[in-house]
Structure formats: structure tokens, C-alpha cells
Tab-separated table of C-alpha atoms in Angstrom:
chain	number	residue	atom	x	y	z
U	26	MET	CA	-43.300	-113.113	28.375
U	27	THR	CA	-44.856	-113.793	25.031
U	28	SER	CA	-48.449	-114.433	24.144
U	29	SER	CA	-50.552	-114.420	21.040
U	30	LYS	CA	-53.009	-111.586	20.614
U	31	GLU	CA	-56.735	-111.728	20.145
U	32	ALA	CA	-59.095	-109.092	18.799
U	33	GLY	CA	-59.093	-105.965	20.901
U	34	GLY	CA	-55.406	-106.185	21.724
U	35	LEU	CA	-55.863	-108.653	24.571
U	36	PRO	CA	-53.491	-111.567	25.185
U	37	SER	CA	-55.063	-114.951	24.530
U	38	SER	CA	-53.612	-116.208	27.825
U	39	LEU	CA	-56.010	-114.194	30.004
U	40	GLY	CA	-58.086	-117.333	30.530
U	41	ASP	CA	-61.134	-116.897	32.763
U	42	TRP	CA	-60.194	-113.283	33.495
U	43	ALA	CA	-61.266	-112.436	29.938
U	44	ASP	CA	-64.894	-112.990	31.008
U	45	LEU	CA	-64.841	-109.900	33.242
U	46	THR	CA	-67.146	-107.244	31.830
U	47	PHE	CA	-64.263	-104.767	32.030
U	48	PHE	CA	-62.759	-106.246	28.888
U	49	SER	CA	-65.902	-105.786	26.783
U	50	GLN	CA	-67.169	-102.535	28.287
U	51	ASP	CA	-64.137	-100.553	29.501
U	52	TRP	CA	-61.019	-101.872	27.804
U	53	PRO	CA	-61.804	-100.647	24.260
U	54	GLY	CA	-62.012	-97.037	25.466
U	55	ILE	CA	-58.898	-97.318	27.626
U	56	LYS	CA	-56.995	-98.904	24.754
U	57	ALA	CA	-57.967	-96.040	22.457
U	58	ARG	CA	-56.806	-93.463	24.989
U	59	LEU	CA	-53.510	-95.285	25.455
U	60	GLU	CA	-52.944	-95.364	21.718
U	61	ALA	CA	-53.692	-91.639	21.481
U	62	ASP	CA	-51.323	-90.736	24.328
U	63	PRO	CA	-48.113	-89.345	22.793
U	64	ARG	CA	-46.058	-90.144	25.890
U	65	ALA	CA	-44.051	-93.350	26.385
U	66	ILE	CA	-46.292	-95.760	28.303
U	67	LEU	CA	-45.007	-98.287	30.836
U	68	PRO	CA	-44.797	-101.210	31.132
U	69	PRO	CA	-44.430	-102.313	27.501
U	70	GLU	CA	-47.721	-103.449	25.969
U	71	ALA	CA	-46.735	-107.131	26.063
U	72	LEU	CA	-46.407	-106.938	29.867
U	73	ARG	CA	-49.514	-104.877	30.613
U	74	PHE	CA	-51.655	-107.807	31.766
U	75	ALA	CA	-48.786	-109.900	33.137
U	76	ALA	CA	-50.378	-110.163	36.592
U	77	LEU	CA	-53.531	-111.792	35.213
U	78	GLU	CA	-51.589	-113.969	32.784
U	79	LEU	CA	-49.232	-115.370	35.416
U	80	THR	CA	-51.918	-115.911	38.076
U	81	PRO	CA	-55.060	-117.518	36.620
U	82	LEU	CA	-58.347	-117.063	38.446
U	83	ASP	CA	-58.549	-120.684	39.573
U	84	ARG	CA	-55.060	-120.487	41.117
U	85	THR	CA	-55.418	-117.129	42.867
U	86	ARG	CA	-55.025	-117.568	46.617
U	87	VAL	CA	-53.638	-114.199	47.655
U	88	VAL	CA	-54.358	-110.730	46.222
U	89	ILE	CA	-51.837	-107.951	46.903
U	90	LEU	CA	-52.749	-104.539	45.494
U	91	GLY	CA	-50.244	-101.949	44.345
U	92	GLN	CA	-50.767	-98.431	43.039
U	93	ASP	CA	-49.433	-98.132	39.492
U	94	PRO	CA	-46.388	-99.411	37.568
U	95	TYR	CA	-42.981	-97.948	38.272
U	96	PRO	CA	-42.573	-94.892	36.010
U	97	THR	CA	-38.843	-95.512	35.433
U	98	PRO	CA	-38.129	-97.167	32.055
U	99	GLY	CA	-36.868	-100.726	32.461
U	100	HIS	CA	-38.328	-101.211	35.941
U	101	ALA	CA	-42.003	-102.221	35.628
U	102	ASN	CA	-42.705	-105.804	34.560
U	103	GLY	CA	-46.494	-105.876	34.930
U	104	LEU	CA	-46.643	-107.105	38.534
U	105	ALA	CA	-47.337	-104.829	41.496
U	106	PHE	CA	-44.146	-103.923	43.410
U	107	SER	CA	-42.052	-106.173	41.141
U	108	VAL	CA	-39.185	-105.063	38.908
U	109	ALA	CA	-37.093	-106.640	36.181
U	110	PRO	CA	-34.500	-109.001	37.720
U	111	ASP	CA	-31.511	-106.818	36.838
U	112	VAL	CA	-32.831	-103.652	38.530
U	113	SER	CA	-30.554	-102.340	41.277
U	114	PRO	CA	-30.970	-100.653	43.657
U	115	LEU	CA	-34.516	-101.790	44.356
U	116	PRO	CA	-37.355	-99.268	44.489
U	117	ARG	CA	-37.804	-98.089	48.052
U	118	SER	CA	-41.216	-99.687	48.632
U	119	LEU	CA	-39.932	-103.066	47.451
U	120	SER	CA	-36.818	-102.653	49.573
U	121	ASN	CA	-39.055	-102.129	52.603
U	122	ILE	CA	-41.126	-105.197	51.679
U	123	TYR	CA	-37.908	-107.218	51.680
U	124	LYS	CA	-36.891	-105.741	55.055
U	125	GLU	CA	-40.215	-106.878	56.505
U	126	LEU	CA	-39.824	-110.293	54.893
U	127	GLN	CA	-36.389	-110.650	56.460
U	128	ALA	CA	-37.745	-109.688	59.870
U	129	ASP	CA	-40.836	-111.881	59.494
U	130	ILE	CA	-39.493	-115.103	58.002
U	131	GLY	CA	-35.736	-114.589	57.917
U	132	ALA	CA	-35.183	-114.361	54.155
U	133	HIS	CA	-36.298	-112.680	50.926
U	134	PRO	CA	-35.839	-113.198	47.159
U	135	THR	CA	-32.427	-112.473	45.657
U	136	THR	CA	-33.809	-110.108	42.988
U	137	GLY	CA	-36.769	-107.748	42.748
U	138	ASP	CA	-38.572	-109.964	40.238
U	139	LEU	CA	-41.696	-111.399	41.903
U	140	LYS	CA	-42.834	-113.699	39.095
U	141	ASN	CA	-42.314	-116.737	41.323
U	142	TRP	CA	-44.831	-115.347	43.794
U	143	ALA	CA	-47.309	-114.862	40.955
U	144	ARG	CA	-46.842	-118.453	39.781
U	145	GLN	CA	-47.708	-119.680	43.280
U	146	GLY	CA	-51.093	-117.943	43.250
U	147	VAL	CA	-50.204	-114.471	44.528
U	148	LEU	CA	-52.004	-111.981	42.292
U	149	LEU	CA	-49.849	-108.844	42.278
U	150	LEU	CA	-52.268	-106.353	40.770
U	151	ASN	CA	-51.840	-102.609	40.461
U	152	THR	CA	-54.906	-100.358	40.641
U	153	ALA	CA	-53.697	-98.860	37.347
U	154	LEU	CA	-52.020	-101.099	34.778
U	155	SER	CA	-50.226	-98.329	32.900
U	156	VAL	CA	-48.284	-95.163	33.621
U	157	PRO	CA	-46.662	-92.496	31.447
U	158	SER	CA	-42.885	-92.659	31.712
U	159	GLY	CA	-41.707	-90.413	34.508
U	160	GLU	CA	-45.228	-89.473	35.660
U	161	ALA	CA	-46.312	-91.532	38.668
U	162	ASN	CA	-50.106	-91.784	38.964
U	163	GLY	CA	-50.442	-90.317	35.472
U	164	HIS	CA	-53.123	-92.878	34.524
U	165	LYS	CA	-54.916	-93.212	37.850
U	166	ASP	CA	-58.127	-91.814	36.313
U	167	LEU	CA	-57.989	-93.770	33.069
U	168	GLY	CA	-60.570	-96.333	34.225
U	169	TRP	CA	-58.326	-99.213	35.312
U	170	GLU	CA	-59.868	-99.317	38.786
U	171	ARG	CA	-63.009	-100.932	37.384
U	172	LEU	CA	-60.887	-103.933	36.457
U	173	VAL	CA	-59.561	-104.158	40.008
U	174	GLN	CA	-63.063	-103.900	41.462
U	175	GLN	CA	-64.229	-106.789	39.296
U	176	VAL	CA	-61.163	-108.905	40.074
U	177	ILE	CA	-61.761	-108.491	43.796
U	178	ALA	CA	-65.439	-109.341	43.444
U	179	ARG	CA	-64.674	-112.430	41.344
U	180	THR	CA	-61.855	-113.786	43.507
U	181	SER	CA	-63.869	-113.329	46.696
U	182	GLN	CA	-66.341	-115.949	45.542
U	183	ALA	CA	-63.828	-118.395	47.065
U	184	PRO	CA	-61.712	-118.121	50.260
U	185	THR	CA	-58.891	-115.670	49.492
U	186	VAL	CA	-56.287	-113.576	51.280
U	187	TYR	CA	-56.461	-109.832	50.585
U	188	VAL	CA	-53.550	-107.558	51.427
U	189	PHE	CA	-54.462	-103.873	51.466
U	190	TRP	CA	-51.389	-101.712	52.049
U	191	GLY	CA	-52.265	-98.043	52.463
U	192	LYS	CA	-55.483	-96.053	52.228
U	193	GLN	CA	-55.749	-96.174	48.439
U	194	ALA	CA	-55.867	-99.970	48.455
U	195	GLN	CA	-58.081	-100.115	51.531
U	196	ARG	CA	-60.789	-98.149	49.715
U	197	LEU	CA	-61.312	-101.253	47.577
U	198	GLU	CA	-62.091	-103.600	50.470
U	199	LYS	CA	-65.804	-102.924	49.956
U	200	TYR	CA	-65.702	-105.024	46.776
U	201	VAL	CA	-64.797	-108.173	48.724
U	202	HIS	CA	-67.851	-110.413	48.996
U	203	PRO	CA	-68.442	-111.842	52.488
U	204	GLY	CA	-66.774	-115.199	52.980
U	205	ASP	CA	-63.968	-117.139	54.599
U	206	HIS	CA	-61.289	-114.605	53.737
U	207	LEU	CA	-58.213	-113.251	55.471
U	208	ILE	CA	-58.075	-109.470	55.114
U	209	LEU	CA	-54.816	-107.812	56.158
U	210	LYS	CA	-54.550	-104.021	56.318
U	211	THR	CA	-51.445	-102.039	57.200
U	212	ALA	CA	-49.704	-98.830	56.253
U	213	HIS	CA	-48.134	-98.734	52.801
U	214	PRO	CA	-44.516	-99.964	52.530
U	215	SER	CA	-43.354	-96.653	51.045
U	216	PRO	CA	-40.667	-94.765	52.988
U	217	LEU	CA	-43.268	-92.154	53.953
U	218	SER	CA	-45.474	-94.617	55.845
U	219	ALA	CA	-43.721	-97.971	56.407
U	220	HIS	CA	-42.897	-97.076	60.027
U	221	ARG	CA	-46.579	-96.444	60.762
U	222	GLY	CA	-47.536	-100.098	60.935
U	223	PHE	CA	-46.108	-101.886	57.919
U	224	PHE	CA	-42.877	-102.846	59.643
U	225	GLY	CA	-43.583	-105.514	62.239
U	226	SER	CA	-46.939	-106.487	60.739
U	227	GLY	CA	-45.902	-110.095	60.055
U	228	VAL	CA	-48.096	-110.178	56.958
U	229	PHE	CA	-46.217	-112.948	55.180
U	230	SER	CA	-46.180	-115.450	58.039
U	231	LYS	CA	-49.847	-114.691	58.756
U	232	ILE	CA	-50.743	-115.534	55.155
U	233	ASN	CA	-48.921	-118.864	55.310
U	234	GLN	CA	-50.477	-119.744	58.654
U	235	TRP	CA	-53.957	-119.101	57.213
U	236	LEU	CA	-53.199	-121.157	54.093
U	237	ASN	CA	-51.804	-124.061	56.139
U	238	GLN	CA	-54.879	-124.083	58.364
U	239	ARG	CA	-56.970	-124.672	55.249
U	240	GLY	CA	-54.778	-127.421	53.847
U	241	SER	CA	-53.323	-125.152	51.170
U	242	LYS	CA	-49.607	-125.073	50.399
U	243	ALA	CA	-47.721	-122.167	51.932
U	244	ILE	CA	-46.205	-119.492	49.700
U	245	ASP	CA	-42.444	-119.680	49.303
U	246	TRP	CA	-41.751	-115.976	49.772
U	247	THR	CA	-38.015	-116.473	49.208
U	248	ALA	CA	-38.394	-117.840	45.658
């Protein structure tokens, strides 16, 4: 993905997301801390806001929250749970997502790259948009969560599906404004918790049923 840069180190393709107060009030400080961090930071800077770039506000129909980018170099591509298309084997959480997809709708994508979901209006947003290489959750207190809070508040001004997998994501439900939303909550797809309610949840077919009932095109989860 390529995009021109504006002042402040933000991609010009952020569109309406750039109006969130996070970018004027919080991003400058986070950017400075990232630049001062001597560790290798993932994903690469050009991919840091990929989720918002690929899924504009006016096309967001589904919000799926992840935790933070994969800390293995070459894996994270800026979308929650997604990896670069050549990554094999898949991370275990994504592998479990594909197992549930197979059980739910009978198929799943051929690679771990979820950009096609993002282009259909599925916002795959991590609660932290950066991570030090090899240090999962290393930036969980950097201030990224304020961006996620504002994204949830903004998207919930229109009917939206919210998928909260695990307790960390479910803490953010309170930022959803009341409205005609579908809120789905299950255990996280990680190997530690997937058997506690993620498997068998039928999340993907439920999303498409809700979208179809409102005259909106279903998500092609196999793309």
C-alpha cells in the first residue's frame, strides 16, 4: 500500500477518519514516542493506518476488534488478525477464525490476508496500532485505545455490526451509541479460549443475515 503523507506523518488517504480528535490531540505525542523507541516497530510505518485507509468511514458496516499487531516481523499488515499473503503457517488465532468460518459457512480465504474483507466494509481494527518486534502488548499503554474509542463512537452513529471477541474488546462496548446495531460477543479465537464459546458461535453467518435483512450486500468471507 502506498499513500502520500501529510503534515504530522499521517497518510492523506485517511479521509473522514482524519477528523477524529485523536489525530490532533493524541497522535503527535504517540508519534514522538514511537520515533524515540529504539526497538523495531511493527507493522512498518506505511501500514500503520491500513485498517482506516482500506475501510473508509462511509463504507464501514462491520467492526471487528483485535488486540495489537503480530509481533513477528513480516506478519502484521495493519489489519487486525490479518497477515501478509505469504505467511505460513497462519497465526493460531487466525487459524481458529478460519476453522469457525469453515464450520459456519463451509469455506474460508486461501491466504491469511484479509484485505478483501476490509474493502467490503469490514473494519479490522486493533486496539493498539503498533507493537515492538517480539514484544506482544508492548504498546498497549501508548494511547492508541483513544483512537478505537472514537472510531466506535463515530461508526455507531449509523447501524453497524460490532464483533467483540474476548474481554479486552468487550470493555469497549460502552462506546457504542444506542442504535440499530448488531453486537456479537464471544470468547477470543486464541487457542487459550476459542473452545469457550468462539467455536460454534456462527458469527459470520449472523452478520450476513443481519446485513441482508437491511438490504445491504452480504460479506464474501471467502474472498
